[in-house]
C-alpha cells in the first residue's frame, strides 16, 4: 500500500481496526515525457545521475501515492529529482503532458491512453511483478534491479477493533465470495484494479508491514503534509 500522508491521524490503523480482507490491488506505472528521450528505467537513472536535481517529477500533492512512490524510487536508486507538487490531478497530468515534469508515477489505467497516443513513454508497470494488463512492460523492481521497491497500492476492508471474531470471519467469507464474481472483477478492472481477497491475518500482517515501510520512506525523505 502507498498511504496518503495526513497530519496527526486520530486513530491507529493497527490497534483501532480489525482487518477483514484485502479487496483490490492497483498498480502504478513509471512514465516519462517523450522529450526526455529515455526508453527504459536504466536510461532514466543514467540521465538523472548525469545531471543531479535537474529533472522534475510531479504529483497531485505532498504525501500522495505518486509522491511517495517516486521518493522510494529515489531512495533505492540514489537519484536526485526535484518534486513539483500540484494542487490536484489536473495540474499533475498537465505537468507531465506538457513536459514541465519529465517523469512521474501514475496508475496504469490512466497512463495507458496517453502512452498509446504517443504522449508518454511507459518505462515500468507494477511494483515487484509485471502487471497483467501490460505483460511486455517490466516491473519497477525488474527494471531498476532493486527487489525492495514495491509501489503498488492496495485497498482493504476493516471493522472496528471490538468486533467479535466470528463477525469478522463471516464478513471475510462474504467479501471473498463477492470478489470472485465476474461482474465485480469487471467493475474493478474498469478502474484499473485487480480483485484480491485473503484472510484477516494476512491483511493484518500486510497493514503492519506496509505502515512501517512507508513511515520510514516518509521520515527519510522528510515529507510533511500540506
Tab-separated table of C-alpha atoms in Angstrom:
chain	number	residue	atom	x	y	z
A	1	UNK	CA	0.000	0.000	0.000
A	2	UNK	CA	1.114	3.564	-0.689
A	3	UNK	CA	-0.588	5.567	2.090
A	4	UNK	CA	-1.720	9.152	1.754
A	5	UNK	CA	0.012	11.389	4.256
A	6	UNK	CA	-2.247	13.031	6.818
A	7	UNK	CA	-1.169	15.127	9.803
A	8	UNK	CA	-1.786	13.503	13.181
A	9	UNK	CA	-4.380	10.899	12.200
A	10	UNK	CA	-6.864	10.483	15.106
A	11	UNK	CA	-6.583	6.686	15.022
A	12	UNK	CA	-4.078	3.853	14.879
A	13	UNK	CA	-4.713	1.698	11.777
A	14	UNK	CA	-3.271	-1.378	13.519
A	15	UNK	CA	-4.815	-1.063	17.007
A	16	UNK	CA	-8.163	0.586	16.258
A	17	UNK	CA	-9.412	-1.658	13.443
A	18	UNK	CA	-9.967	-5.361	12.848
A	19	UNK	CA	-8.650	-6.353	9.420
A	20	UNK	CA	-11.191	-8.206	7.280
A	21	UNK	CA	-9.778	-8.814	3.818
A	22	UNK	CA	-7.715	-7.195	1.089
A	23	UNK	CA	-10.155	-6.014	-1.583
A	24	UNK	CA	-8.132	-4.973	-4.618
A	25	UNK	CA	-4.699	-4.141	-5.949
A	26	UNK	CA	-3.953	-1.046	-8.006
A	27	UNK	CA	-0.676	-0.914	-9.892
A	28	UNK	CA	1.356	2.201	-10.643
A	29	UNK	CA	3.435	2.805	-13.747
A	30	UNK	CA	6.543	4.930	-14.186
A	31	UNK	CA	6.177	7.109	-17.271
A	32	UNK	CA	8.354	9.744	-18.911
A	33	UNK	CA	7.722	12.598	-21.316
A	34	UNK	CA	8.955	11.732	-24.837
A	35	UNK	CA	11.118	14.863	-24.955
A	36	UNK	CA	13.361	13.303	-22.315
A	37	UNK	CA	14.391	10.679	-24.837
A	38	UNK	CA	14.557	7.736	-22.424
A	39	UNK	CA	13.010	4.361	-23.197
A	40	UNK	CA	13.863	2.400	-20.048
A	41	UNK	CA	14.285	2.811	-16.309
A	42	UNK	CA	18.026	2.263	-16.731
A	43	UNK	CA	18.201	5.168	-19.176
A	44	UNK	CA	16.178	7.366	-16.804
A	45	UNK	CA	18.530	6.539	-13.924
A	46	UNK	CA	21.591	7.288	-16.061
A	47	UNK	CA	20.079	10.597	-17.239
A	48	UNK	CA	19.172	11.659	-13.695
A	49	UNK	CA	22.608	10.776	-12.317
A	50	UNK	CA	24.312	12.719	-15.088
A	51	UNK	CA	22.532	15.934	-14.048
A	52	UNK	CA	21.502	15.566	-10.367
A	53	UNK	CA	18.486	17.649	-9.408
A	54	UNK	CA	17.778	18.960	-12.911
A	55	UNK	CA	14.911	16.603	-13.693
A	56	UNK	CA	11.471	17.344	-12.288
A	57	UNK	CA	8.735	14.945	-11.259
A	58	UNK	CA	5.188	15.840	-10.345
A	59	UNK	CA	2.482	14.609	-8.004
A	60	UNK	CA	-1.103	15.668	-7.192
A	61	UNK	CA	0.223	16.869	-3.833
A	62	UNK	CA	2.530	16.139	-0.915
A	63	UNK	CA	2.048	12.686	0.595
A	64	UNK	CA	0.083	11.249	-2.321
A	65	UNK	CA	0.946	7.761	-3.631
A	66	UNK	CA	2.552	9.370	-6.704
A	67	UNK	CA	4.838	11.415	-4.424
A	68	UNK	CA	5.789	8.619	-2.039
A	69	UNK	CA	6.448	6.173	-4.874
A	70	UNK	CA	8.969	8.483	-6.518
A	71	UNK	CA	10.659	9.159	-3.193
A	72	UNK	CA	11.012	5.408	-2.655
A	73	UNK	CA	12.430	5.069	-6.171
A	74	UNK	CA	14.890	7.883	-5.472
A	75	UNK	CA	15.999	6.337	-2.185
A	76	UNK	CA	16.523	2.883	-3.667
A	77	UNK	CA	18.481	4.192	-6.682
A	78	UNK	CA	20.308	7.185	-5.207
A	79	UNK	CA	18.736	9.740	-7.535
A	80	UNK	CA	18.173	13.461	-7.113
A	81	UNK	CA	14.965	14.502	-8.892
A	82	UNK	CA	13.065	17.653	-7.930
A	83	UNK	CA	9.473	17.319	-6.713
A	84	UNK	CA	6.751	19.620	-8.064
A	85	UNK	CA	3.561	19.152	-6.004
A	86	UNK	CA	0.464	20.253	-7.882
A	87	UNK	CA	-2.873	21.013	-6.261
A	88	UNK	CA	-4.751	18.019	-7.620
A	89	UNK	CA	-4.747	15.582	-10.516
A	90	UNK	CA	-5.495	18.078	-13.290
A	91	UNK	CA	-2.322	20.088	-12.763
A	92	UNK	CA	-0.339	16.891	-12.253
A	93	UNK	CA	-1.488	15.487	-15.603
A	94	UNK	CA	-0.968	18.796	-17.420
A	95	UNK	CA	2.551	18.993	-15.991
A	96	UNK	CA	3.715	15.665	-17.393
A	97	UNK	CA	1.903	16.004	-20.730
A	98	UNK	CA	3.407	19.459	-21.308
A	99	UNK	CA	6.916	18.365	-20.314
A	100	UNK	CA	7.079	20.660	-17.285
A	101	UNK	CA	7.791	17.469	-15.376
A	102	UNK	CA	9.811	14.759	-17.081
A	103	UNK	CA	8.829	11.583	-15.220
A	104	UNK	CA	6.034	10.572	-12.840
A	105	UNK	CA	4.276	7.631	-11.272
A	106	UNK	CA	0.617	7.232	-12.197
A	107	UNK	CA	-1.972	4.432	-12.201
A	108	UNK	CA	-1.518	2.172	-15.212
A	109	UNK	CA	-5.090	2.553	-16.481
A	110	UNK	CA	-4.668	6.351	-16.518
A	111	UNK	CA	-1.319	6.163	-18.273
A	112	UNK	CA	-2.256	3.691	-21.000
A	113	UNK	CA	-4.326	6.091	-23.105
A	114	UNK	CA	-1.538	8.674	-23.065
A	115	UNK	CA	1.083	6.034	-23.891
A	116	UNK	CA	-0.982	4.662	-26.768
A	117	UNK	CA	-1.372	8.199	-28.121
A	118	UNK	CA	2.398	8.672	-28.043
A	119	UNK	CA	2.198	11.394	-25.406
A	120	UNK	CA	4.073	9.426	-22.729
A	121	UNK	CA	6.558	6.562	-22.623
A	122	UNK	CA	5.902	3.763	-20.106
A	123	UNK	CA	9.175	2.635	-18.517
A	124	UNK	CA	7.832	0.239	-15.872
A	125	UNK	CA	4.489	-1.062	-14.659
A	126	UNK	CA	3.812	-2.804	-11.372
A	127	UNK	CA	5.995	-2.938	-8.280
A	128	UNK	CA	7.656	-6.301	-7.728
A	129	UNK	CA	5.758	-8.096	-10.507
A	130	UNK	CA	4.654	-7.201	-14.031
A	131	UNK	CA	1.064	-6.060	-14.414
A	132	UNK	CA	-1.232	-8.399	-16.334
A	133	UNK	CA	-2.573	-5.534	-18.454
A	134	UNK	CA	0.954	-4.670	-19.651
A	135	UNK	CA	2.761	-8.034	-19.802
A	136	UNK	CA	5.515	-6.715	-22.078
A	137	UNK	CA	6.456	-3.868	-19.733
A	138	UNK	CA	8.951	-4.753	-16.953
A	139	UNK	CA	8.019	-4.282	-13.319
A	140	UNK	CA	9.754	-1.484	-11.445
A	141	UNK	CA	11.806	-3.949	-9.398
A	142	UNK	CA	12.841	-5.798	-12.550
A	143	UNK	CA	13.678	-2.652	-14.494
A	144	UNK	CA	15.541	-0.929	-11.649
A	145	UNK	CA	17.339	-4.059	-10.493
A	146	UNK	CA	16.135	-3.496	-6.923
A	147	UNK	CA	13.952	-6.048	-5.133
A	148	UNK	CA	12.545	-3.905	-2.305
A	149	UNK	CA	10.793	-1.290	-4.406
A	150	UNK	CA	7.105	-2.233	-4.363
A	151	UNK	CA	4.890	0.781	-5.138
A	152	UNK	CA	1.577	-0.977	-5.789
A	153	UNK	CA	-1.480	0.303	-3.926
A	154	UNK	CA	-3.910	-1.976	-2.142
A	155	UNK	CA	-7.403	-1.383	-0.844
A	156	UNK	CA	-8.890	-3.322	2.050
A	157	UNK	CA	-11.893	-3.706	4.351
A	158	UNK	CA	-11.730	-3.235	8.129
A	159	UNK	CA	-14.177	-3.312	11.039
A	160	UNK	CA	-13.924	-1.658	14.474
A	161	UNK	CA	-11.347	-3.370	16.682
A	162	UNK	CA	-14.006	-4.549	19.164
A	163	UNK	CA	-15.925	-6.506	16.510
A	164	UNK	CA	-16.394	-10.155	17.609
A	165	UNK	CA	-14.077	-12.583	15.850
A	166	UNK	CA	-16.952	-14.624	14.432
A	167	UNK	CA	-18.401	-11.499	12.804
A	168	UNK	CA	-15.041	-10.640	11.224
A	169	UNK	CA	-14.769	-14.171	9.855
A	170	UNK	CA	-18.300	-14.094	8.443
A	171	UNK	CA	-17.739	-10.749	6.715
A	172	UNK	CA	-14.410	-12.033	5.419
A	173	UNK	CA	-16.082	-15.078	3.853
A	174	UNK	CA	-18.848	-12.992	2.290
A	175	UNK	CA	-16.434	-10.416	0.903
A	176	UNK	CA	-14.107	-13.032	-0.553
A	177	UNK	CA	-17.093	-14.672	-2.266
A	178	UNK	CA	-18.178	-11.346	-3.760
A	179	UNK	CA	-14.674	-10.652	-5.070
A	180	UNK	CA	-14.855	-13.879	-7.102
A	181	UNK	CA	-17.937	-12.731	-9.028
A	182	UNK	CA	-17.156	-11.935	-12.705
A	183	UNK	CA	-19.207	-8.735	-12.643
A	184	UNK	CA	-17.233	-7.466	-9.641
A	185	UNK	CA	-13.937	-8.250	-11.348
A	186	UNK	CA	-15.142	-6.401	-14.473
A	187	UNK	CA	-16.182	-3.350	-12.452
A	188	UNK	CA	-12.838	-3.217	-10.658
A	189	UNK	CA	-10.928	-3.730	-13.916
A	190	UNK	CA	-12.549	-0.607	-15.374
A	191	UNK	CA	-10.924	1.302	-12.536
A	192	UNK	CA	-7.550	-0.365	-13.067
A	193	UNK	CA	-7.946	-2.656	-10.067
A	194	UNK	CA	-7.470	-6.396	-9.585
A	195	UNK	CA	-9.652	-8.240	-7.010
A	196	UNK	CA	-7.626	-9.854	-4.234
A	197	UNK	CA	-9.269	-11.395	-1.157
A	198	UNK	CA	-7.486	-13.373	1.547
A	199	UNK	CA	-7.590	-13.930	5.283
A	200	UNK	CA	-7.887	-11.429	8.107
A	201	UNK	CA	-4.475	-12.469	9.399
A	202	UNK	CA	-2.857	-11.852	6.020
A	203	UNK	CA	-4.312	-8.347	5.858
A	204	UNK	CA	-3.210	-7.630	9.422
A	205	UNK	CA	0.366	-8.570	8.629
A	206	UNK	CA	0.308	-6.575	5.390
A	207	UNK	CA	-1.078	-3.495	7.168
A	208	UNK	CA	1.581	-3.507	9.883
A	209	UNK	CA	4.441	-4.175	7.465
A	210	UNK	CA	3.474	-1.509	4.959
A	211	UNK	CA	2.779	1.149	7.585
A	212	UNK	CA	6.285	0.629	8.945
A	213	UNK	CA	7.842	0.547	5.482
A	214	UNK	CA	6.210	3.746	4.262
A	215	UNK	CA	6.742	5.554	7.567
A	216	UNK	CA	10.472	5.084	7.033
A	217	UNK	CA	10.259	6.424	3.471
A	218	UNK	CA	8.376	9.482	4.732
A	219	UNK	CA	10.875	10.077	7.558
A	220	UNK	CA	13.934	9.616	5.341
A	221	UNK	CA	12.536	11.982	2.706
A	222	UNK	CA	11.395	14.468	5.391
A	223	UNK	CA	7.949	14.682	3.832
A	224	UNK	CA	5.355	16.829	5.565
A	225	UNK	CA	1.656	17.219	4.874
A	226	UNK	CA	0.405	20.426	3.263
